[in-house]
Amino acid sequence: MKRSVSGDERVGVRSATPKGSTPLMRSLSLSGVGGAGYTPWVGAGGTGGGGGYTPWVGATGYPTGGGGGAGGAAAGGWGVGFSGFPPLAGEEYGPRNLARRPRDWRADYNPRGGLSILPGFVTKGRSDVQDYHDPQRRMLHPLLQYQANNPPISHDLRVNPFDTSRYDLFVNLARAHNQIDFAQLATQPAASMMRLYHPHLPWYIDVKPSHPNGVTVHDVLMYVYRQLMTPISGRHFWNEELGEEEREGVTKAFWERCGTSQGEVGRGVLQVDFLGRRVIFEGLARGRGGIWEIKTSKVDPR
């Protein structure tokens, strides 16, 4: 019998929900993001390779990490070092011990917006991310080319784009999309790599081709989804670069995405949570230096 394959398996996304954790318990009162009405979510703990490592909510209401036994940080939890929980890779971060700006963030990222995201006015922070410039002027495929008044695609970036129940991914098609649409080259001439960015996302998304012909529409959607589903580390949340308002925005996005799903909470804060409610993907637009801006709009509040 042929086994059905989920969308997450097709794009190589592995669930980060820890094994062996106890059921999580939540307060019935959910008033406010700042902590009123929230109670701690605690995993089972344990020893060895991080079993039972689950997010934990501190007194501030922020999802600060937590976990059980040695090696828990390496299992993908945050491990911020509160209440005896093991730190992540030896780093204890929190509101009283902020990390410096993470070196894996793009140099031109500014969490408060402003001049750092405007061409010609780039204020760069320290970063270990390698610069990239594409000297070739390329044209995007119409399925990805952003048009403000008529976006070609409408997709919630928190959802697997290859979910077979979605028939309205490309809104301008007069039919359901198919594998031929996904196989189209993302650019002309073809690209061996595409670098994407979003003004509110600290990381670049580097798209590599899955076929020798070049980056395809499928590759773009796959790499964006796969990276945005990546759990963040404690230093990405508790650092000198983010202010209280930015942390509250990430926290609110985390709770809205998780809802009442214990499985989602177990995955921790993901990169997509930095986008807040700006999670409806509407295409790509040409940016500076041959890289591409991810254009999004806000999701309707629940």
mmCIF file of C-alpha atoms in Angstrom:
data_model
loop_
_atom_site.group_PDB
_atom_site.id
_atom_site.type_symbol
_atom_site.label_atom_id
_atom_site.label_comp_id
_atom_site.label_asym_id
_atom_site.label_seq_id
_atom_site.Cartn_x
_atom_site.Cartn_y
_atom_site.Cartn_z
ATOM 1 C CA MET A 1 0.000 0.000 0.000
ATOM 2 C CA LYS A 2 1.356 3.413 -0.910
ATOM 3 C CA ARG A 3 1.904 5.621 2.103
ATOM 4 C CA SER A 4 0.508 9.126 1.888
ATOM 5 C CA VAL A 5 3.133 11.796 2.441
ATOM 6 C CA SER A 6 2.380 14.997 4.283
ATOM 7 C CA GLY A 7 3.275 18.415 2.939
ATOM 8 C CA ASP A 8 5.895 18.894 5.635
ATOM 9 C CA GLU A 9 7.626 15.665 4.611
ATOM 10 C CA ARG A 10 7.695 16.757 0.982
ATOM 11 C CA VAL A 11 9.636 19.914 1.797
ATOM 12 C CA GLY A 12 11.905 18.282 4.362
ATOM 13 C CA VAL A 13 10.476 20.010 7.423
ATOM 14 C CA ARG A 14 10.864 18.061 10.641
ATOM 15 C CA SER A 15 8.679 18.771 13.614
ATOM 16 C CA ALA A 16 10.602 20.190 16.563
ATOM 17 C CA THR A 17 8.092 18.982 19.128
ATOM 18 C CA PRO A 18 10.149 17.218 21.814
ATOM 19 C CA LYS A 19 9.567 13.606 22.690
ATOM 20 C CA GLY A 20 8.715 12.554 26.197
ATOM 21 C CA SER A 21 7.335 15.884 27.379
ATOM 22 C CA THR A 22 4.431 15.993 29.770
ATOM 23 C CA PRO A 23 1.146 17.588 28.713
ATOM 24 C CA LEU A 24 1.291 21.356 28.972
ATOM 25 C CA MET A 25 -1.194 23.255 31.087
ATOM 26 C CA ARG A 26 -2.469 26.740 30.362
ATOM 27 C CA SER A 27 -4.370 29.271 32.398
ATOM 28 C CA LEU A 28 -7.956 29.851 31.281
ATOM 29 C CA SER A 29 -7.357 33.570 31.535
ATOM 30 C CA LEU A 30 -5.495 34.942 28.512
ATOM 31 C CA SER A 31 -5.695 38.648 29.182
ATOM 32 C CA GLY A 32 -2.818 40.601 27.749
ATOM 33 C CA VAL A 33 0.546 39.706 26.314
ATOM 34 C CA GLY A 34 2.581 41.068 29.188
ATOM 35 C CA GLY A 35 1.964 38.164 31.509
ATOM 36 C CA ALA A 36 -1.363 38.754 33.268
ATOM 37 C CA GLY A 37 -3.351 35.582 32.866
ATOM 38 C CA TYR A 38 -0.456 33.408 31.714
ATOM 39 C CA THR A 39 0.997 30.552 33.722
ATOM 40 C CA PRO A 40 4.221 28.635 33.145
ATOM 41 C CA TRP A 41 4.311 25.860 30.581
ATOM 42 C CA VAL A 42 6.775 23.279 31.823
ATOM 43 C CA GLY A 43 8.034 20.062 30.251
ATOM 44 C CA ALA A 44 8.820 16.815 31.967
ATOM 45 C CA GLY A 45 12.562 17.158 32.126
ATOM 46 C CA GLY A 46 14.811 14.147 32.044
ATOM 47 C CA THR A 47 18.382 13.307 31.259
ATOM 48 C CA GLY A 48 20.370 12.574 28.168
ATOM 49 C CA GLY A 49 19.652 14.107 24.794
ATOM 50 C CA GLY A 50 17.221 16.790 25.807
ATOM 51 C CA GLY A 51 14.051 14.766 26.362
ATOM 52 C CA GLY A 52 11.181 16.861 27.639
ATOM 53 C CA TYR A 53 12.641 20.137 26.437
ATOM 54 C CA THR A 54 9.717 22.535 25.990
ATOM 55 C CA PRO A 55 9.105 26.296 26.042
ATOM 56 C CA TRP A 56 8.423 27.964 29.358
ATOM 57 C CA VAL A 57 6.683 31.264 30.022
ATOM 58 C CA GLY A 58 8.163 33.481 32.667
ATOM 59 C CA ALA A 59 6.562 36.132 34.839
ATOM 60 C CA THR A 60 6.694 38.651 32.012
ATOM 61 C CA GLY A 61 4.564 36.460 29.753
ATOM 62 C CA TYR A 62 7.397 35.991 27.271
ATOM 63 C CA PRO A 63 8.049 32.472 25.919
ATOM 64 C CA THR A 64 11.496 32.218 27.450
ATOM 65 C CA GLY A 65 12.409 28.581 26.966
ATOM 66 C CA GLY A 66 12.984 25.860 29.452
ATOM 67 C CA GLY A 67 13.775 22.213 29.513
ATOM 68 C CA GLY A 68 14.979 19.229 31.167
ATOM 69 C CA GLY A 69 18.341 17.472 31.368
ATOM 70 C CA ALA A 70 21.738 17.801 29.801
ATOM 71 C CA GLY A 71 21.737 18.274 26.111
ATOM 72 C CA GLY A 72 18.275 19.851 26.131
ATOM 73 C CA ALA A 73 19.516 22.990 24.425
ATOM 74 C CA ALA A 74 20.921 21.035 21.538
ATOM 75 C CA ALA A 75 17.521 19.460 20.972
ATOM 76 C CA GLY A 76 16.139 22.732 19.741
ATOM 77 C CA GLY A 77 14.751 24.344 22.904
ATOM 78 C CA TRP A 78 15.647 27.834 23.913
ATOM 79 C CA GLY A 79 17.220 27.280 27.314
ATOM 80 C CA VAL A 80 17.388 30.839 28.621
ATOM 81 C CA GLY A 81 18.627 29.766 32.017
ATOM 82 C CA PHE A 82 15.641 30.657 34.239
ATOM 83 C CA SER A 83 14.528 28.615 37.278
ATOM 84 C CA GLY A 84 17.363 26.128 36.989
ATOM 85 C CA PHE A 85 16.711 25.283 33.356
ATOM 86 C CA PRO A 86 19.890 24.548 31.400
ATOM 87 C CA PRO A 87 21.194 27.376 29.192
ATOM 88 C CA LEU A 88 21.485 27.117 25.432
ATOM 89 C CA ALA A 89 25.066 26.286 24.458
ATOM 90 C CA GLY A 90 26.326 27.803 27.721
ATOM 91 C CA GLU A 91 24.554 31.129 27.157
ATOM 92 C CA GLU A 92 22.220 32.444 29.837
ATOM 93 C CA TYR A 93 20.100 35.290 28.478
ATOM 94 C CA GLY A 94 17.157 37.113 29.939
ATOM 95 C CA PRO A 95 15.846 40.616 30.659
ATOM 96 C CA ARG A 96 18.765 41.270 33.047
ATOM 97 C CA ASN A 97 21.407 39.646 30.872
ATOM 98 C CA LEU A 98 20.972 40.649 27.246
ATOM 99 C CA ALA A 99 23.089 39.238 24.458
ATOM 100 C CA ARG A 100 24.836 41.462 21.979
ATOM 101 C CA ARG A 101 23.439 41.759 18.488
ATOM 102 C CA PRO A 102 23.384 38.208 17.020
ATOM 103 C CA ARG A 103 26.084 37.803 14.400
ATOM 104 C CA ASP A 104 23.893 35.575 12.229
ATOM 105 C CA TRP A 105 21.515 38.484 11.573
ATOM 106 C CA ARG A 106 21.854 40.388 8.327
ATOM 107 C CA ALA A 107 23.973 43.495 8.788
ATOM 108 C CA ASP A 108 21.302 45.934 7.581
ATOM 109 C CA TYR A 109 18.515 44.679 9.843
ATOM 110 C CA ASN A 110 16.983 47.295 12.134
ATOM 111 C CA PRO A 111 14.112 46.048 14.334
ATOM 112 C CA ARG A 112 12.661 49.550 14.531
ATOM 113 C CA GLY A 113 12.725 50.157 10.778
ATOM 114 C CA GLY A 114 13.998 53.538 9.733
ATOM 115 C CA LEU A 115 16.984 54.292 7.530
ATOM 116 C CA SER A 116 18.591 50.885 7.715
ATOM 117 C CA ILE A 117 16.056 49.359 5.298
ATOM 118 C CA LEU A 118 16.168 52.186 2.763
ATOM 119 C CA PRO A 119 18.527 51.902 -0.239
ATOM 120 C CA GLY A 120 21.350 54.387 0.046
ATOM 121 C CA PHE A 121 20.907 54.818 3.808
ATOM 122 C CA VAL A 122 22.124 51.495 5.112
ATOM 123 C CA THR A 123 23.367 51.454 8.700
ATOM 124 C CA LYS A 124 25.175 48.151 9.118
ATOM 125 C CA GLY A 125 25.624 46.199 12.309
ATOM 126 C CA ARG A 126 28.265 43.566 12.895
ATOM 127 C CA SER A 127 27.409 40.362 11.085
ATOM 128 C CA ASP A 128 29.047 37.109 10.051
ATOM 129 C CA VAL A 129 26.659 36.754 7.109
ATOM 130 C CA GLN A 130 28.487 36.801 3.797
ATOM 131 C CA ASP A 131 27.593 39.638 1.445
ATOM 132 C CA TYR A 132 25.901 38.711 -1.800
ATOM 133 C CA HIS A 133 25.403 40.688 -4.999
ATOM 134 C CA ASP A 134 23.826 39.491 -8.231
ATOM 135 C CA PRO A 135 25.121 41.633 -11.112
ATOM 136 C CA GLN A 136 22.689 40.045 -13.579
ATOM 137 C CA ARG A 137 19.375 41.845 -13.986
ATOM 138 C CA ARG A 138 16.658 39.190 -13.876
ATOM 139 C CA MET A 139 12.915 39.202 -14.399
ATOM 140 C CA LEU A 140 10.628 37.345 -12.021
ATOM 141 C CA HIS A 141 8.098 34.798 -13.184
ATOM 142 C CA PRO A 142 4.558 36.289 -13.167
ATOM 143 C CA LEU A 143 3.550 33.824 -10.431
ATOM 144 C CA LEU A 144 6.014 35.583 -8.092
ATOM 145 C CA GLN A 145 6.153 39.154 -9.432
ATOM 146 C CA TYR A 146 4.562 41.422 -6.837
ATOM 147 C CA GLN A 147 1.942 43.893 -8.037
ATOM 148 C CA ALA A 148 0.507 46.150 -5.344
ATOM 149 C CA ASN A 149 -2.980 46.294 -6.855
ATOM 150 C CA ASN A 150 -3.055 42.706 -8.082
ATOM 151 C CA PRO A 151 -0.696 40.404 -6.164
ATOM 152 C CA PRO A 152 -0.160 37.069 -7.940
ATOM 153 C CA ILE A 153 -0.134 34.960 -4.792
ATOM 154 C CA SER A 154 -1.838 35.020 -1.407
ATOM 155 C CA HIS A 155 -0.351 32.626 1.090
ATOM 156 C CA ASP A 156 -0.128 32.537 4.875
ATOM 157 C CA LEU A 157 3.561 31.944 5.567
ATOM 158 C CA ARG A 158 2.714 30.001 8.723
ATOM 159 C CA VAL A 159 1.114 27.282 6.578
ATOM 160 C CA ASN A 160 2.719 24.686 4.308
ATOM 161 C CA PRO A 161 2.357 26.002 0.718
ATOM 162 C CA PHE A 162 2.293 22.456 -0.622
ATOM 163 C CA ASP A 163 -0.794 21.460 1.312
ATOM 164 C CA THR A 164 -2.902 19.727 -1.338
ATOM 165 C CA SER A 165 -6.098 21.217 0.089
ATOM 166 C CA ARG A 166 -5.043 24.659 -1.120
ATOM 167 C CA TYR A 167 -6.450 25.482 -4.544
ATOM 168 C CA ASP A 168 -6.225 29.264 -4.480
ATOM 169 C CA LEU A 169 -2.491 29.745 -3.903
ATOM 170 C CA PHE A 170 -1.942 31.672 -7.157
ATOM 171 C CA VAL A 171 -4.917 33.991 -7.172
ATOM 172 C CA ASN A 172 -4.733 35.055 -10.823
ATOM 173 C CA LEU A 173 -4.895 31.545 -12.244
ATOM 174 C CA ALA A 174 -8.301 30.569 -13.608
ATOM 175 C CA ARG A 175 -7.702 27.007 -12.447
ATOM 176 C CA ALA A 176 -6.141 25.039 -9.625
ATOM 177 C CA HIS A 177 -2.357 25.218 -9.596
ATOM 178 C CA ASN A 178 -0.358 22.103 -10.413
ATOM 179 C CA GLN A 179 3.175 20.722 -10.436
ATOM 180 C CA ILE A 180 3.919 22.409 -13.763
ATOM 181 C CA ASP A 181 3.349 25.791 -12.114
ATOM 182 C CA PHE A 182 5.743 24.918 -9.294
ATOM 183 C CA ALA A 183 8.361 23.727 -11.821
ATOM 184 C CA GLN A 184 8.541 27.092 -13.597
ATOM 185 C CA LEU A 185 11.856 28.940 -13.364
ATOM 186 C CA ALA A 186 11.565 31.711 -10.799
ATOM 187 C CA THR A 187 13.559 34.150 -12.954
ATOM 188 C CA GLN A 188 14.702 34.815 -16.489
ATOM 189 C CA PRO A 189 17.521 34.322 -17.065
ATOM 190 C CA ALA A 190 17.672 31.407 -14.645
ATOM 191 C CA ALA A 191 19.373 31.946 -11.277
ATOM 192 C CA SER A 192 21.714 29.589 -9.453
ATOM 193 C CA MET A 193 20.780 31.328 -6.186
ATOM 194 C CA MET A 194 18.309 33.941 -4.984
ATOM 195 C CA ARG A 195 18.711 35.927 -1.777
ATOM 196 C CA LEU A 196 15.460 37.109 -0.186
ATOM 197 C CA TYR A 197 14.822 39.468 2.709
ATOM 198 C CA HIS A 198 11.916 40.956 4.625
ATOM 199 C CA PRO A 199 12.274 44.281 6.474
ATOM 200 C CA HIS A 200 11.047 42.700 9.708
ATOM 201 C CA LEU A 201 13.050 39.477 9.452
ATOM 202 C CA PRO A 202 16.616 39.522 10.850
ATOM 203 C CA TRP A 203 17.781 36.720 8.559
ATOM 204 C CA TYR A 204 18.256 36.447 4.815
ATOM 205 C CA ILE A 205 16.669 33.506 3.031
ATOM 206 C CA ASP A 206 19.052 32.040 0.455
ATOM 207 C CA VAL A 207 17.220 29.939 -2.121
ATOM 208 C CA LYS A 208 19.208 27.206 -3.866
ATOM 209 C CA PRO A 209 18.048 25.269 -6.946
ATOM 210 C CA SER A 210 16.789 21.709 -6.634
ATOM 211 C CA HIS A 211 17.361 21.224 -10.375
ATOM 212 C CA PRO A 212 20.372 22.103 -12.565
ATOM 213 C CA ASN A 213 18.203 24.407 -14.678
ATOM 214 C CA GLY A 214 18.001 26.979 -11.889
ATOM 215 C CA VAL A 215 15.813 28.175 -9.017
ATOM 216 C CA THR A 216 12.137 27.348 -9.535
ATOM 217 C CA VAL A 217 8.882 28.667 -8.079
ATOM 218 C CA HIS A 218 8.796 25.519 -5.944
ATOM 219 C CA ASP A 219 12.290 26.238 -4.607
ATOM 220 C CA VAL A 220 11.306 29.753 -3.541
ATOM 221 C CA LEU A 221 8.219 28.587 -1.656
ATOM 222 C CA MET A 222 10.040 25.626 -0.121
ATOM 223 C CA TYR A 223 13.031 27.595 1.181
ATOM 224 C CA VAL A 224 10.880 30.399 2.564
ATOM 225 C CA TYR A 225 8.612 27.990 4.427
ATOM 226 C CA ARG A 226 11.430 25.789 5.677
ATOM 227 C CA GLN A 227 13.442 28.680 7.086
ATOM 228 C CA LEU A 228 10.505 30.486 8.659
ATOM 229 C CA MET A 229 9.679 27.276 10.532
ATOM 230 C CA THR A 230 13.145 27.331 12.160
ATOM 231 C CA PRO A 231 13.092 27.736 15.979
ATOM 232 C CA ILE A 232 15.071 30.705 17.266
ATOM 233 C CA SER A 233 17.665 30.744 20.061
ATOM 234 C CA GLY A 234 17.510 32.682 23.306
ATOM 235 C CA ARG A 235 20.019 35.262 22.025
ATOM 236 C CA HIS A 236 17.676 36.096 19.135
ATOM 237 C CA PHE A 237 15.009 37.188 21.630
ATOM 238 C CA TRP A 238 16.960 38.516 24.602
ATOM 239 C CA ASN A 239 19.474 40.889 23.025
ATOM 240 C CA GLU A 240 20.403 44.566 23.139
ATOM 241 C CA GLU A 241 19.008 45.188 19.662
ATOM 242 C CA LEU A 242 15.374 44.325 20.429
ATOM 243 C CA GLY A 243 13.348 46.599 22.657
ATOM 244 C CA GLU A 244 10.334 45.832 24.819
ATOM 245 C CA GLU A 245 7.920 46.654 22.005
ATOM 246 C CA GLU A 246 9.660 44.306 19.569
ATOM 247 C CA ARG A 247 9.695 41.445 22.083
ATOM 248 C CA GLU A 248 6.013 41.944 22.802
ATOM 249 C CA GLY A 249 5.311 41.801 19.064
ATOM 250 C CA VAL A 250 7.156 38.499 18.683
ATOM 251 C CA THR A 251 5.452 37.109 21.777
ATOM 252 C CA LYS A 252 1.997 38.088 20.563
ATOM 253 C CA ALA A 253 2.659 36.508 17.167
ATOM 254 C CA PHE A 254 3.834 33.337 18.939
ATOM 255 C CA TRP A 255 0.630 32.987 20.949
ATOM 256 C CA GLU A 256 -1.598 33.797 17.979
ATOM 257 C CA ARG A 257 0.129 31.169 15.851
ATOM 258 C CA CYS A 258 0.006 28.512 18.546
ATOM 259 C CA GLY A 259 -3.534 29.083 19.757
ATOM 260 C CA THR A 260 -4.425 26.131 21.964
ATOM 261 C CA SER A 261 -2.141 23.688 20.138
ATOM 262 C CA GLN A 262 0.274 22.061 22.565
ATOM 263 C CA GLY A 263 2.266 20.757 19.613
ATOM 264 C CA GLU A 264 2.853 24.264 18.266
ATOM 265 C CA VAL A 265 3.857 25.568 21.690
ATOM 266 C CA GLY A 266 6.313 22.697 21.944
ATOM 267 C CA ARG A 267 8.086 23.906 18.812
ATOM 268 C CA GLY A 268 8.947 27.198 20.489
ATOM 269 C CA VAL A 269 9.208 30.623 18.891
ATOM 270 C CA LEU A 270 9.897 30.375 15.157
ATOM 271 C CA GLN A 271 11.489 32.847 12.768
ATOM 272 C CA VAL A 272 8.067 33.549 11.254
ATOM 273 C CA ASP A 273 6.979 35.103 14.558
ATOM 274 C CA PHE A 274 9.257 38.082 13.843
ATOM 275 C CA LEU A 275 6.837 39.043 11.061
ATOM 276 C CA GLY A 276 3.995 39.629 13.511
ATOM 277 C CA ARG A 277 0.757 39.674 11.523
ATOM 278 C CA ARG A 278 2.551 40.510 8.276
ATOM 279 C CA VAL A 279 2.421 36.887 7.163
ATOM 280 C CA ILE A 280 0.365 36.930 3.949
ATOM 281 C CA PHE A 281 2.919 36.439 1.180
ATOM 282 C CA GLU A 282 2.034 38.421 -1.959
ATOM 283 C CA GLY A 283 5.141 38.007 -4.088
ATOM 284 C CA LEU A 284 8.679 39.292 -4.509
ATOM 285 C CA ALA A 285 9.960 42.715 -5.542
ATOM 286 C CA ARG A 286 13.383 43.749 -6.780
ATOM 287 C CA GLY A 287 15.648 45.005 -4.016
ATOM 288 C CA ARG A 288 19.101 46.494 -3.919
ATOM 289 C CA GLY A 289 22.105 44.612 -5.245
ATOM 290 C CA GLY A 290 20.129 41.938 -7.034
ATOM 291 C CA ILE A 291 18.366 40.576 -3.954
ATOM 292 C CA TRP A 292 14.599 40.292 -3.594
ATOM 293 C CA GLU A 293 12.195 41.707 -1.021
ATOM 294 C CA ILE A 294 9.472 39.452 0.355
ATOM 295 C CA LYS A 295 6.227 41.424 0.158
ATOM 296 C CA THR A 296 3.576 40.640 2.741
ATOM 297 C CA SER A 297 0.329 42.029 4.077
ATOM 298 C CA LYS A 298 -1.322 41.620 7.458
ATOM 299 C CA VAL A 299 -3.497 38.642 8.232
ATOM 300 C CA ASP A 300 -7.015 39.414 9.414
ATOM 301 C CA PRO A 301 -7.283 39.227 13.209
ATOM 302 C CA ARG A 302 -9.028 36.160 14.554
#
